Coordinates of C-alpha atoms and ligand atoms in Angstrom, one line a residue:
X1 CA 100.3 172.1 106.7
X2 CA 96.7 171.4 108.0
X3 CA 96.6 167.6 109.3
X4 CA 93.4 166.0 110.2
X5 CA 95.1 162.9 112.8
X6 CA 93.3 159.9 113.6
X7 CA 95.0 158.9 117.3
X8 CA 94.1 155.6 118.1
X9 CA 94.1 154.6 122.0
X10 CA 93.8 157.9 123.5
X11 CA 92.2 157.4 126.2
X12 CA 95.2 155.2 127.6
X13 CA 98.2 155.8 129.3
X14 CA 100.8 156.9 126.1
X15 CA 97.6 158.2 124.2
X16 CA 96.5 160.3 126.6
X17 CA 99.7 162.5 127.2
X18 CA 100.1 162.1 123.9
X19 CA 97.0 163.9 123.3
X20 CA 97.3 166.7 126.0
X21 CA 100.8 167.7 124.4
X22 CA 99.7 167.4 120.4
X23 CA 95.8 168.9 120.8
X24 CA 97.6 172.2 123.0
X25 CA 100.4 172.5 120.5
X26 CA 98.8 172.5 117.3
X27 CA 95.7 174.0 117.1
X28 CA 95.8 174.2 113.3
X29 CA 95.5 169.9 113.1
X30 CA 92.5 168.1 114.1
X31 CA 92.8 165.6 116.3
X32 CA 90.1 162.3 116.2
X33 CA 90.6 160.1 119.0
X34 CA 89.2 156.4 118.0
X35 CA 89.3 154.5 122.0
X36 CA 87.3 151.5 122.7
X37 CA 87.7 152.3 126.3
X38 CA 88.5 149.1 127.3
X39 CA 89.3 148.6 131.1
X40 CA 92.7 150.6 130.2
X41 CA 90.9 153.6 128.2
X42 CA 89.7 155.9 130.8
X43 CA 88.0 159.5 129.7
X44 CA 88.9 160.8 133.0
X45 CA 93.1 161.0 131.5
X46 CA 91.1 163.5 128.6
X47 CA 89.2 165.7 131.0
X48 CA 89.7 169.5 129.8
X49 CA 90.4 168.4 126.3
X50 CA 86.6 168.1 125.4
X51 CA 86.8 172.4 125.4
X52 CA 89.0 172.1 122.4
X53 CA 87.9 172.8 119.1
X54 CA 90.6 170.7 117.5
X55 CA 89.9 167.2 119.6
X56 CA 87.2 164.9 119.1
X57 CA 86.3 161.9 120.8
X58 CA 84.9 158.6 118.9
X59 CA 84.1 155.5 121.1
X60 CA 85.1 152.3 118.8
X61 CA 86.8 149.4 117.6
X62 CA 90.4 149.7 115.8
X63 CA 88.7 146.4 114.2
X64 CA 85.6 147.5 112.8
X65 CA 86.5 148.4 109.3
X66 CA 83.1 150.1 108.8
X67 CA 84.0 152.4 111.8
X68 CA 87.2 153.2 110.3
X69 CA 86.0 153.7 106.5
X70 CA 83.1 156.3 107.7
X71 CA 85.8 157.8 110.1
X72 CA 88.5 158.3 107.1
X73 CA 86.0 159.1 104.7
X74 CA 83.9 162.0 107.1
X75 CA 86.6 163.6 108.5
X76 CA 89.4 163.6 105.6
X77 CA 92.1 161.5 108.1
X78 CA 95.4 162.4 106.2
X79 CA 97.3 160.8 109.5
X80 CA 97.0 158.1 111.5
X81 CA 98.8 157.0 114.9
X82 CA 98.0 154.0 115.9
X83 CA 98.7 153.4 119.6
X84 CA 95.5 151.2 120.4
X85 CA 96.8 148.0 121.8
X86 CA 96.3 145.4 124.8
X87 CA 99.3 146.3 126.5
X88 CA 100.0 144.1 129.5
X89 CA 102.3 140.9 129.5
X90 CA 100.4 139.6 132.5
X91 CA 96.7 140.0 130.8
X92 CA 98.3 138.6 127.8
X93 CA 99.7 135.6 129.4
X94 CA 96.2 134.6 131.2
X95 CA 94.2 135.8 128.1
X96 CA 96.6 136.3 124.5
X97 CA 93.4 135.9 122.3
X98 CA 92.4 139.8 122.6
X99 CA 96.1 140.7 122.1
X100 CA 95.9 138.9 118.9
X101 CA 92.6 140.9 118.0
X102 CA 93.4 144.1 118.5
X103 CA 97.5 144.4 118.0
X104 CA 97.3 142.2 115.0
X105 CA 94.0 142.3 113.2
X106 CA 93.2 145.7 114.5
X107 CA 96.0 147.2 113.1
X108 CA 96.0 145.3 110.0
X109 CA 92.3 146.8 110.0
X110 CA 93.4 149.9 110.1
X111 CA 96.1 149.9 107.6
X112 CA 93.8 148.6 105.4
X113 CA 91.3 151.1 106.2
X114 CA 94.0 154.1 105.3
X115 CA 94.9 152.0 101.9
X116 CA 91.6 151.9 100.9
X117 CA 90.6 155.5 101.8
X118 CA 94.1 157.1 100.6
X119 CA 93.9 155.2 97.2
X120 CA 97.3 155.0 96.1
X121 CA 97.6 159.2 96.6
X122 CA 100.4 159.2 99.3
X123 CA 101.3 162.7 99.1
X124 CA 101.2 164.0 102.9
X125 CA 100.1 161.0 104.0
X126 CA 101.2 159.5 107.3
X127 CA 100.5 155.9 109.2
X128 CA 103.1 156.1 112.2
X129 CA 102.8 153.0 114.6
X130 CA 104.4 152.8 117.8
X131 CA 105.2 149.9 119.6
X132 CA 107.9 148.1 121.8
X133 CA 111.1 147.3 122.9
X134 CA 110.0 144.3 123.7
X135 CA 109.5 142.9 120.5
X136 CA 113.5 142.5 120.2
X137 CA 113.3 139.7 123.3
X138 CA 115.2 139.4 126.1
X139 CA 119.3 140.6 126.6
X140 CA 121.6 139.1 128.9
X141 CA 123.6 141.4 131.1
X142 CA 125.3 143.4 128.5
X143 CA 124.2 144.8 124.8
X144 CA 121.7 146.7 123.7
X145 CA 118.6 146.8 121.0
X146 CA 119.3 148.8 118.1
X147 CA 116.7 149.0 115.0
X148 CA 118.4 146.3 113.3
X149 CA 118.5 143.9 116.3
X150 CA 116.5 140.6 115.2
X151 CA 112.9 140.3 116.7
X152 CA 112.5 137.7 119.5
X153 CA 109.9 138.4 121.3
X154 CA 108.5 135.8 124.2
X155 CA 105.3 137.3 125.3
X156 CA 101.1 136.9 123.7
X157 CA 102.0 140.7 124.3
X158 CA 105.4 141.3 122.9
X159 CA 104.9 138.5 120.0
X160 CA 101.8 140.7 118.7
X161 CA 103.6 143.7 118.6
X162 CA 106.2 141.7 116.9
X163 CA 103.9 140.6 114.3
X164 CA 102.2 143.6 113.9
X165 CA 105.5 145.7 112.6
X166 CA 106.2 143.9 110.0
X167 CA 103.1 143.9 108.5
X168 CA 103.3 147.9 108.5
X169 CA 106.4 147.7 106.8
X170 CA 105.0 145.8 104.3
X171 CA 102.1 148.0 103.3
X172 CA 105.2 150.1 102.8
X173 CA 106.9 147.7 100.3
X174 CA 103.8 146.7 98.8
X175 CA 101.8 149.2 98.3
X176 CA 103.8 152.4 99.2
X177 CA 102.0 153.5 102.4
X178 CA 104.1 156.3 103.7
X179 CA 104.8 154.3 107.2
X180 CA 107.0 155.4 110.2
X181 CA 107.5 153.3 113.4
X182 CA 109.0 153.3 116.8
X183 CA 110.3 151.5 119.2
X184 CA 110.4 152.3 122.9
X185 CA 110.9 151.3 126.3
X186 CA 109.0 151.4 129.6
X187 CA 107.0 154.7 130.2
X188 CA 105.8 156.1 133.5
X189 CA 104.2 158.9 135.0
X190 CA 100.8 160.0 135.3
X191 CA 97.6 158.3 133.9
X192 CA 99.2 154.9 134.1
X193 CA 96.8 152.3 134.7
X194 CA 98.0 150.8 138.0
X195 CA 98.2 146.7 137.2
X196 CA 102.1 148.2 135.7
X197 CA 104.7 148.1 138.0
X198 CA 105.1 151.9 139.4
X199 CA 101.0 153.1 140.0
X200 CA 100.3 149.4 141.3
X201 CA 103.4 149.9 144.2
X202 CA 102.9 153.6 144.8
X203 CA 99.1 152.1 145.3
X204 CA 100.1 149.6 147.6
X205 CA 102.3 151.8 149.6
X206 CA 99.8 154.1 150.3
X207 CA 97.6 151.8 151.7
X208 CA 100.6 149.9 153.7
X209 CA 99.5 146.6 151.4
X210 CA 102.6 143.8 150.4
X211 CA 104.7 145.2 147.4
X212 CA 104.8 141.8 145.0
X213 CA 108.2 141.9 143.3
X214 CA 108.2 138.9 140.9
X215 CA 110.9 136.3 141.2
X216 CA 114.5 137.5 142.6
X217 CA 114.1 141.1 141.5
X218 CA 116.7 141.1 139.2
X219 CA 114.9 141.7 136.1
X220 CA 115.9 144.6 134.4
X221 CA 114.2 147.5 132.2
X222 CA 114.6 150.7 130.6
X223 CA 112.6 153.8 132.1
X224 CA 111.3 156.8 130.2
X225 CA 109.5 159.9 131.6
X226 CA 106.0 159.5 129.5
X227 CA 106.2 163.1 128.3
X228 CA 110.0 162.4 127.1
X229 CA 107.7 159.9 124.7
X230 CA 105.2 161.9 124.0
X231 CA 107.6 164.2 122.6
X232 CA 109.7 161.9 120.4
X233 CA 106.6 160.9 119.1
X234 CA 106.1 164.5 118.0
X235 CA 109.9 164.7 116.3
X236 CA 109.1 161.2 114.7
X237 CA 105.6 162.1 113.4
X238 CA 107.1 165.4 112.0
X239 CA 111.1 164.9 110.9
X240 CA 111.4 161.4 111.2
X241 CA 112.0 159.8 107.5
X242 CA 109.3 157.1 105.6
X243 CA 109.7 154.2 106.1
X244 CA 112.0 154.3 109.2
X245 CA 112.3 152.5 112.5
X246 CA 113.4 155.1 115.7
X247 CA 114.0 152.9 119.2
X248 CA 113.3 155.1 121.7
X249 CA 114.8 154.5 125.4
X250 CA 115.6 156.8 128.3
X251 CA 119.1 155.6 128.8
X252 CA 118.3 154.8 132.6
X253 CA 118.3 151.0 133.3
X254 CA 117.1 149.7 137.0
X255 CA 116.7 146.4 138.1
X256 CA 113.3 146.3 139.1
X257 CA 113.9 145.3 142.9
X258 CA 116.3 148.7 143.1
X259 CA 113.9 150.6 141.5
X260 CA 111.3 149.3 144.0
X261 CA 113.6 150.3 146.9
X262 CA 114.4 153.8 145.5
X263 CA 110.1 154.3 145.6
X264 CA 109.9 152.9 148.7
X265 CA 112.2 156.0 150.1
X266 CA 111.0 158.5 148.0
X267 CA 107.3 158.1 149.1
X268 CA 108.4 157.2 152.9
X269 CA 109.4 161.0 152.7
X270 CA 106.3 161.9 150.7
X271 CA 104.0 160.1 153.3
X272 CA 106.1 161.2 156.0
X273 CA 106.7 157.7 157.2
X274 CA 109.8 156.3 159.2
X275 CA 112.5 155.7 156.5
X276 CA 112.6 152.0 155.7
X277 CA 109.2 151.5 156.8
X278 CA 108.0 150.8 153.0
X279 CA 110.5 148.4 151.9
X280 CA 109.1 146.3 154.7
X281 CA 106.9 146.0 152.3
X282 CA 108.7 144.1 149.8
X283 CA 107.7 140.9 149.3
X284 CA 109.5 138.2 146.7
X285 CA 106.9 136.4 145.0
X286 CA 106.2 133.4 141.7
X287 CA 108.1 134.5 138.9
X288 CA 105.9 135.6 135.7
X289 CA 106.2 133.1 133.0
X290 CA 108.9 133.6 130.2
X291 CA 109.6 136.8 132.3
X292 CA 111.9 139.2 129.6
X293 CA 115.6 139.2 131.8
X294 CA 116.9 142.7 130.8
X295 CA 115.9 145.6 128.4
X296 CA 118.2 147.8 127.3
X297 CA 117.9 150.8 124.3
X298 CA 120.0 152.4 121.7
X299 CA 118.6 155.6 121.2
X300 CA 121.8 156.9 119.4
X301 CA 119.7 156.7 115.7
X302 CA 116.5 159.0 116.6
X303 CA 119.1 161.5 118.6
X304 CA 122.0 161.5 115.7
X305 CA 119.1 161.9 113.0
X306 CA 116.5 163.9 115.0
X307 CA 118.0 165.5 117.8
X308 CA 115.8 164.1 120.3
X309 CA 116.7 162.8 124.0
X310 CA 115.1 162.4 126.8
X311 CA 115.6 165.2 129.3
X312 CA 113.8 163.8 132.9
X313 CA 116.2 162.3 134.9
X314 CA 115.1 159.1 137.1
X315 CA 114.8 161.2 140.7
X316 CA 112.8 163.8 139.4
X317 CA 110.2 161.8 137.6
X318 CA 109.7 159.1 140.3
X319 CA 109.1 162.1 142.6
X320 CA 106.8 163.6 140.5
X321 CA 105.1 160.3 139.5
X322 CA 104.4 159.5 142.9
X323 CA 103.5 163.0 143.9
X324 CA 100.7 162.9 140.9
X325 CA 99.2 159.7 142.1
X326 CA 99.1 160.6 145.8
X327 CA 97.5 164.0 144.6
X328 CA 95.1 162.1 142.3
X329 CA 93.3 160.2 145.0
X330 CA 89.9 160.6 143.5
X331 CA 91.7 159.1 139.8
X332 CA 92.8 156.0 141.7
X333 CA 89.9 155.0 143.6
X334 CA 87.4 155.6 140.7
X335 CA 89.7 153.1 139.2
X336 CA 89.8 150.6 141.8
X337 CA 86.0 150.6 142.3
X338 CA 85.3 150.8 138.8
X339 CA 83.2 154.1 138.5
X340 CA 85.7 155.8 136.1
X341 CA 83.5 153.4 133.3
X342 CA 80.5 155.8 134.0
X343 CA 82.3 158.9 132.8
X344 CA 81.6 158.0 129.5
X345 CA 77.5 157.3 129.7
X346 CA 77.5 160.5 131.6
X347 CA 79.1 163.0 129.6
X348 CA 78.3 161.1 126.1
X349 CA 75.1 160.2 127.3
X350 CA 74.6 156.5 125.8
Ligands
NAD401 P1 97.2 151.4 127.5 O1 96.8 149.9 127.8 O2 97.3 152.3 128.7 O3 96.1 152.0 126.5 C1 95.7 151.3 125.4 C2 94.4 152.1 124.9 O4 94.0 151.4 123.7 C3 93.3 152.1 125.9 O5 92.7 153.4 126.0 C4 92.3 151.1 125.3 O6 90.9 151.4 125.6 C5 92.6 151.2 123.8 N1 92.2 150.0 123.0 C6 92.5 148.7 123.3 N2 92.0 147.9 122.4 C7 91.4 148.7 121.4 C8 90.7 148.5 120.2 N3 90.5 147.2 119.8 N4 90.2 149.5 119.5 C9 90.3 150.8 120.0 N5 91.0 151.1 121.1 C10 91.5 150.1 121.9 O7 98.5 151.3 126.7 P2 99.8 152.3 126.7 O8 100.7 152.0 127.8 O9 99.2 153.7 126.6 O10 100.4 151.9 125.3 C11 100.1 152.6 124.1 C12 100.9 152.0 123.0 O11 102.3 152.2 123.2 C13 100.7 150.5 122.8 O12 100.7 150.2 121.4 C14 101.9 149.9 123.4 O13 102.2 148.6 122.8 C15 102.9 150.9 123.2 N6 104.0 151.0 124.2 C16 103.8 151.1 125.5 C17 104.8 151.2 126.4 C18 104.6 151.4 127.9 O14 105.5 151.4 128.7 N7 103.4 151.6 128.4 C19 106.1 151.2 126.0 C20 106.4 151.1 124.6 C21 105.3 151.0 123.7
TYD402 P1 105.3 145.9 133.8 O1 105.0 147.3 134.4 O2 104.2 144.9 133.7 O3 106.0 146.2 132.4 P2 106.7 145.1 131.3 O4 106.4 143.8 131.8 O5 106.0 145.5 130.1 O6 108.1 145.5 131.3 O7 106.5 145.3 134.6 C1 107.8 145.9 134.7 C2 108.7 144.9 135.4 O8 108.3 144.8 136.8 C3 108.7 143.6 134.8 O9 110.1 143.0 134.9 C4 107.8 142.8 135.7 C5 108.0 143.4 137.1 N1 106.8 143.4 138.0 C6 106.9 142.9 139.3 O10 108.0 142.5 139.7 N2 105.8 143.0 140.1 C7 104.6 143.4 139.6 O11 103.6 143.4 140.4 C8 104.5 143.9 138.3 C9 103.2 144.4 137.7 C10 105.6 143.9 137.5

């Protein structure tokens, strides 16, 4: 079937693997990617896919319903997902009014917008948001989030998320929206913007600067290769059933100081460095507020009813995670000086 799929947040870190996997694999779908580019949406994670007949770029707002009417309505969206979001608990602590905008409104926006331009006819019609783990809270030292663990989330960032799940579900109940969601873990690997955890220590490795590892390093979360994501997006978006929740993990929990250590090793070896000489790095610091203990996922639904799991192991992606940002020198310092914002006037010309 010919799908014309309106990916929101594409030009982030999820979106943008996303994107490089869906646009190469299915040339028969259209693919219309609506990115604000806010300081997380960088065009320079895209570059290659402009050549493609099946991708199209649209610089805008998930909450401008105007936007989003003349988007459904020009290009016949029979799909939509929505992975436009604010996306990280720190921002969200120091500023939670733009996570309310765009996680909640936005996407309330934008359901709105497919309601209004599907008009009741639901046949082959898709809305798929994907969202967190973290919208389940925090665990203690044992258990594990399953789909029908109770939302308890403790974060600007993970309560918007929170709240914007259930309103998908009920343009399902109400008004029938074909809906599908997900829930998944931590992602890394390439294109990550690098104020998360992994890119921001690989960054400060390289250039010998203090490795901030908030309060006693004990926090714990659950790691998934991005593509492994990208790709149970794909089995969701195709086999997974309407109205459905999938949590998505990697099985692969570290406690964040361990996990620090084990980089520290790896790019000692990259960099050719004495060993230990990163982890001298490592410096306790203030605790984040309301900091999430432990995440932990029960993939067992989306793998018993869909067959998928994730097949990167921790070693190998760190490696290659930290071997794609030392290679991508040019990526990181357009980011930290702020010149990867004049891609976009330069190849849209505006
Ligand atoms: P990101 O911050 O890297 O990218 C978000 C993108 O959304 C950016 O390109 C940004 O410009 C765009 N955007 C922000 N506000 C917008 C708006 N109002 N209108 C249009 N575009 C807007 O985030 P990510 O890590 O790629 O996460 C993508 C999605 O996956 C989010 O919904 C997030 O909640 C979810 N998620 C992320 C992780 C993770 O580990 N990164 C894990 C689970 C779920
Ligand atoms: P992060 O990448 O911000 O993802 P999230 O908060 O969504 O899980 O952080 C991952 C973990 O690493 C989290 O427990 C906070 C911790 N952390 C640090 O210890 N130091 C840092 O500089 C950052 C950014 C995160």
């Amino acid at each position: 079937m010919k799908r014309t799929i309106l990916v929101t947040g594409g030009a982030g870190f999820i979106g943008s693997n996303l994107l490089r996997l869906m646009v190469n694999k299915y040339s028969d779908y259209t693919f219309i990617n609506l990115d604000k580019l806010t300081y997380a949406g960088n065009l320079e994670n895209l570059k290659g896919l402009d050549s493609f007949d099946n991708y199209t770029f649209v610089k805008g707002d998930i909450c401008d319903s105007n936007l989003l009417n003349d988007l459904f309505n020009k290009y016949s969206i029979n799909a939509v997902m929505h992975l436009a979001a604010e996306s990280h608990v720190d921002r969200s602590i120091s500023n939670p009014m733009s996570f309310i905008e765009t996680n909640i409104v936005g996407t309330v926006t934008l359901l709105n917008a497919a309601k209004y331009a599907w008009d009741g006819n639901y046949d082959d019609k898709i809305f798929y948001h994907i969202s967190t783990d973290e919208v389940y809270g925090s665990l203690g030292e044992t258990g594990f989030f399953t789909e029908t663990t109770s939302y308890d989330p403790r974060s600007p960032y993970s309560a918007s998320k929170a709240s914007s799940d259930p309103l998908v579900r009920a343009y399902y109940h109400t008004y029938g929206m074909p809906v599908k969601l997900s829930n998944c873990s931590n992602n890394y690997g390439p294109y990550q913007f690098p104020e998360k955890l992994l890119p921001l220590m690989i960054n400060n490795i390289k250039n010998n600067k203090e490795l901030p590892v908030y309060g006693d390093g004990k926090y714990t979360r659950d790691w998934l290769w991005v593509d492994d994501h990208a790709e149970a997006i794909d089995v969701v978006f195709h086999k997974g059933a309407i109205g459905e929740t999938y949590n998505i993990g990697g099985n692969n929990e570290w406690k964040n100081i361990d996990l620090v250590e084990l980089l520290c090793d790896t790019m000692d070896q990259l960099l050719d460095r004495e060993v230990g000489s990163s982890r001298s790095l490592i410096r306790f610091v203030k605790d984040r507020p309301g900091h999430d203990r432990r995440y932990a996922i029960d993939a067992s639904k989306i793998k018993d009813d869909l067959g998928w799991e994730p097949k990167v192991q921790m070693q190998e992606g760190l490696l290659a995670t930290a071997k794609w940002y030392l290679e991508q020198e040019e990526w990181m310092s357009r980011i930290v000086s702020g010149a990867y914002k004049e891609y976009y006037s330069k190849q849209y010309n505006s």
